[in-house]
Amino acid sequence: MSAGNRKILEVLNGRTVSPPPIWLMRQAGRYLPEYRETRAKAGSFLDLCYTPELAVEVTLQPIRRYGFDAAILFSDILVIPDALKRNVRFTEGHGPQMDPIDVDDIEALEAGDFIGYLAPVMETVARLRKELPAETTLLGFCGAPWTVATYMIAGHGTPDQAPARLFAYRHPKAFEKLLDMLADISASYLVAQIDAGADAVQIFDSWAGVLGEEEFERFCIRPVARMIRSVRTQRPAAKIIAFAKGAGLLLKDYRRKTAADAIGLDWTVPLSFAAELQKEGAVQGNLDPMRVVAGGSALEDGIDAILQALGNGPLIFNLGHGITPQADPENVAALVNRVRGRR
Ligand SMILES: Cc1c2[nH]c(c1CCC(=O)O)Cc1[nH]c(c(CCC(=O)O)c1C)Cc1[nH]c(c(CCC(=O)O)c1C)Cc1[nH]c(c(C)c1CCC(=O)O)C2
């Protein structure tokens, strides 16, 4: 089977595939016992990301179990600040942490040989492309500049990204410089993943939803548009999914101005609006991850509503955000079967 038969690439080329192809954000993760087993063998979470043998194994686990149409490289969006020497660490129960960046640090920030530093990630991508079934699309990814910057500024996750919003108002020049730098190195990082064998890439802007209209334009649309232009200048055939969680009505602008091949939708996007967005190109989403935890009719009704509203256009079936550790693996099997029409 040639790459031309990979269903997700079909959809990214604007075609309708029926039933729609499916993968899940965070499909490799703690809800799977085999993930927890491999995770226990790695030292830290970053060791797992930087050990190709283990990263390949956890990427393949959900493909073996469910036969998803895409595998997503196992890594994290915070490998970029890690490569920028921000001392990133993941401690049990605390989420990610790193040294918070200030104005002077931004002036001094140098990309250095970040691609060399991230060579294990590219090796994971290359090994995956060799090991995956021919019909499975391999997705690379990175964080969008705004979302990565929120962690770099606070030094950890926060409920509303107040530290980054405040920093952006107080130090607009330094903040813009940080976003531009992240856009440029993230574009190079995506190009390196494509060269290593990724068929398409997704840009995660998980914190887009905390911004006002003007800030969304400056901090999300502008840098992501810059990244996509840069990737396409270097690799004209690149296929790109952009996921701006919580962007709501602003998704129309987001699609037009970034020119992404598909836009990811979270579960708060009304299906009638999603159908309107779909008239302008492919969409991905948008089942509430809690429906997968609930199972039963909550799961079935959620799936059916999406298929009914979006199944007759270019759709990549997905969740509206990552699957959570509480999800029952049996419910994921039921989800895949129902989307594929094996009720
Ligand atoms: C914001 C963000 C991060 N990482 C990511 C985002 C954007 C998407 C989103 O919003 O979910 C993206 C990400 N993180 C991970 C992947 C792997 C690929 C996949 O299966 O989707 C991807 C695509 C693995 C991971 N990244 C992380 C885990 C869990 C850590 C573990 O297994 O010990 C996994 C499987 C850790 C992580 N990494 C991050 C946080 C906030 C956390 C801690 C929260 C948590 O524990 O769930 C940053």
XYZ file of C-alpha atoms in Angstrom, residues 12-278:
267
model
C -5.890 16.244 4.872
C -6.113 16.556 1.103
C -9.744 17.640 1.556
C -11.442 14.350 0.662
C -14.284 12.702 2.548
C -13.463 9.204 3.782
C -16.302 7.038 5.055
C -16.217 5.845 7.791
C -13.873 8.610 8.925
C -10.354 7.694 10.029
C -9.751 7.860 13.777
C -6.934 8.485 16.259
C -7.037 9.947 19.774
C -4.975 12.709 21.319
C -2.805 11.171 24.083
C -3.669 7.708 22.776
C -0.414 6.412 24.279
C -0.747 7.012 27.982
C -1.646 6.045 31.476
C -5.091 4.571 30.728
C -3.232 1.618 29.137
C -1.672 -0.977 31.491
C 1.073 -1.693 28.935
C 2.015 2.008 28.948
C 2.255 2.037 32.741
C 4.499 -1.020 32.545
C 6.907 0.545 30.024
C 6.772 3.869 31.880
C 7.968 2.117 35.046
C 11.043 0.855 33.163
C 12.101 4.355 32.081
C 13.672 6.606 34.694
C 11.990 9.961 34.253
C 9.249 10.891 31.804
C 11.849 12.734 29.668
C 14.017 9.578 29.635
C 11.024 7.807 28.123
C 10.755 10.546 25.462
C 14.502 10.409 24.667
C 14.957 6.610 24.574
C 13.933 5.609 21.025
C 13.388 1.946 21.882
C 10.907 2.795 24.673
C 9.282 5.726 22.849
C 8.688 3.474 19.806
C 7.188 0.801 22.048
C 4.663 3.126 23.729
C 3.746 4.752 20.403
C 2.930 1.319 18.958
C 0.910 0.055 21.947
C -2.398 1.774 21.039
C -1.914 0.831 17.360
C -1.609 -2.864 18.267
C -4.615 -2.724 20.564
C -7.013 -0.671 18.427
C -5.565 -0.340 14.911
C -5.952 3.466 14.914
C -5.478 5.167 11.540
C -2.643 7.291 12.925
C 0.194 6.790 15.356
C 1.413 9.949 17.071
C 5.074 10.177 17.952
C 5.501 9.699 21.688
C 7.199 12.796 23.047
C 6.067 16.047 24.671
C 5.661 19.681 23.641
C 8.065 20.643 26.451
C 11.114 19.040 24.792
C 11.576 22.421 23.069
C 12.148 24.362 26.320
C 14.221 21.390 27.464
C 16.422 21.747 24.360
C 16.647 25.481 25.152
C 18.193 24.503 28.517
C 15.268 25.608 30.710
C 15.815 22.653 33.045
C 12.512 20.887 32.351
C 11.464 18.136 34.751
C 8.343 16.085 35.341
C 7.842 15.131 38.942
C 5.157 12.661 39.971
C 1.954 14.472 40.910
C 3.301 17.965 40.115
C 3.086 18.088 36.337
C 5.850 19.741 34.338
C 8.231 22.255 35.892
C 11.088 24.365 34.519
C 13.097 27.478 35.365
C 10.786 30.473 34.767
C 12.108 32.763 32.052
C 12.422 36.567 32.468
C 13.124 39.452 30.068
C 16.921 39.138 30.327
C 16.781 35.378 29.741
C 14.790 35.986 26.554
C 17.477 38.379 25.282
C 20.107 35.727 26.019
C 18.142 32.734 24.707
C 19.972 30.847 21.978
C 18.674 27.966 19.952
C 22.144 26.367 19.723
C 22.163 22.856 18.277
C 18.629 22.056 19.435
C 18.072 19.687 16.531
C 21.185 17.744 17.607
C 19.852 17.689 21.169
C 16.539 16.287 19.883
C 18.197 13.662 17.634
C 16.675 10.784 19.706
C 13.207 12.092 18.781
C 14.065 11.984 15.084
C 15.441 8.461 15.527
C 12.122 7.446 17.133
C 10.244 8.868 14.125
C 12.479 7.011 11.647
C 12.114 3.708 13.504
C 8.340 4.152 13.758
C 7.898 4.728 10.042
C 9.736 1.426 9.423
C 7.718 -0.525 11.976
C 4.224 0.824 11.416
C 1.762 -0.836 9.041
C 1.859 0.916 5.627
C -1.730 2.174 6.002
C -1.060 3.892 9.344
C -0.314 7.606 9.141
C 2.602 8.724 11.317
C 2.008 12.082 12.978
C 4.754 14.287 14.343
C 3.909 17.265 16.531
C 5.031 20.231 18.546
C 3.450 22.840 20.786
C 2.389 26.198 19.389
C 4.547 29.152 20.489
C 1.862 30.624 22.802
C 1.219 27.346 24.647
C 4.936 26.552 25.046
C 5.610 30.150 26.170
C 2.952 29.906 28.908
C 4.901 27.093 30.576
C 8.257 28.826 30.021
C 7.063 32.017 31.705
C 5.241 30.504 34.699
C 7.732 27.659 35.066
C 4.810 25.248 35.501
C 1.190 24.703 34.503
C -1.443 27.169 35.778
C -5.268 27.119 35.489
C -5.558 30.319 33.396
C -2.037 31.213 32.247
C -2.238 34.503 34.157
C 1.585 34.790 34.434
C 2.060 34.658 30.626
C -0.870 37.019 29.972
C 0.547 39.511 32.456
C 4.071 39.185 31.053
C 2.747 39.826 27.535
C 1.060 43.099 28.630
C 4.076 44.266 30.623
C 6.838 43.278 28.195
C 5.289 43.187 24.719
C 8.609 43.398 22.830
C 10.341 40.639 24.779
C 7.211 38.478 24.545
C 6.977 38.911 20.785
C 10.651 37.998 20.494
C 10.051 34.813 22.491
C 7.067 33.828 20.308
C 8.993 34.473 17.084
C 11.943 32.455 18.270
C 9.704 29.569 19.304
C 7.910 29.763 15.938
C 11.178 29.525 14.019
C 12.736 26.698 15.981
C 9.445 24.792 16.123
C 9.162 25.053 12.330
C 12.693 23.602 11.976
C 11.781 20.883 14.462
C 8.676 19.934 12.419
C 10.731 19.896 9.212
C 13.245 17.545 10.918
C 10.360 15.231 11.940
C 8.999 15.253 8.384
C 12.460 14.463 7.016
C 12.769 11.598 9.508
C 9.492 10.061 8.241
C 6.470 11.859 9.729
C 3.592 11.894 7.193
C 1.876 14.926 8.733
C 2.249 17.064 11.841
C -0.030 18.566 14.478
C 0.542 21.884 16.242
C -0.974 21.882 19.771
C -2.198 25.277 20.987
C -3.857 23.872 24.102
C -4.077 27.267 25.863
C -5.531 29.339 23.009
C -8.816 29.628 24.934
C -7.576 32.031 27.627
C -6.924 34.921 25.208
C -9.018 37.887 24.099
C -9.610 38.483 20.397
C -6.671 40.819 19.810
C -4.249 38.667 21.799
C -5.465 35.531 20.007
C -4.564 37.231 16.725
C -1.103 38.297 17.941
C -0.096 35.312 20.076
C -1.827 32.372 18.350
C -2.685 33.176 14.741
C 0.376 35.215 13.822
C 3.080 32.846 15.189
C 1.293 29.696 13.955
C 0.832 31.262 10.501
C 4.554 32.111 10.540
C 5.420 28.502 11.450
C 3.186 27.008 8.779
C 4.588 29.347 6.113
C 8.105 28.413 7.157
C 7.410 24.651 7.105
C 5.724 24.917 3.677
C 8.549 27.034 2.254
C 10.962 24.286 3.274
C 8.706 21.283 2.525
C 5.901 22.328 0.170
C 4.027 19.013 0.493
C 3.816 19.159 4.313
C 0.370 18.408 5.792
C -0.487 20.273 8.965
C -3.255 19.988 11.582
C -3.621 22.984 13.918
C -5.469 22.540 17.225
C -6.381 25.758 19.061
C -8.273 24.539 22.122
C -10.980 26.882 23.347
C -10.752 29.259 20.364
C -14.519 29.091 19.729
C -15.788 31.598 17.183
C -12.225 32.668 16.380
C -11.603 29.321 14.657
C -12.894 30.748 11.386
C -10.126 33.339 11.339
C -7.661 30.779 12.630
C -8.242 28.452 9.685
C -8.193 31.225 7.059
C -5.151 33.018 8.373
C -2.983 30.017 9.294
C -4.012 28.005 6.185
C -3.718 24.742 8.158
C -4.889 21.637 6.225
C -7.185 20.658 9.088
C -8.240 22.338 12.285
C -8.736 20.479 15.545
C -11.967 21.200 17.445
C -12.513 20.816 21.173
C -15.841 19.468 22.491
C -17.262 22.917 23.254
C -17.425 23.763 19.531
C -21.119 23.378 18.567
C -21.557 20.769 15.824
C -23.535 23.224 13.663
C -20.580 25.634 13.735
C -18.176 22.704 13.167
C -20.157 21.830 10.016
C -19.758 25.422 8.817
C -16.008 25.265 9.427
C -15.902 21.967 7.556
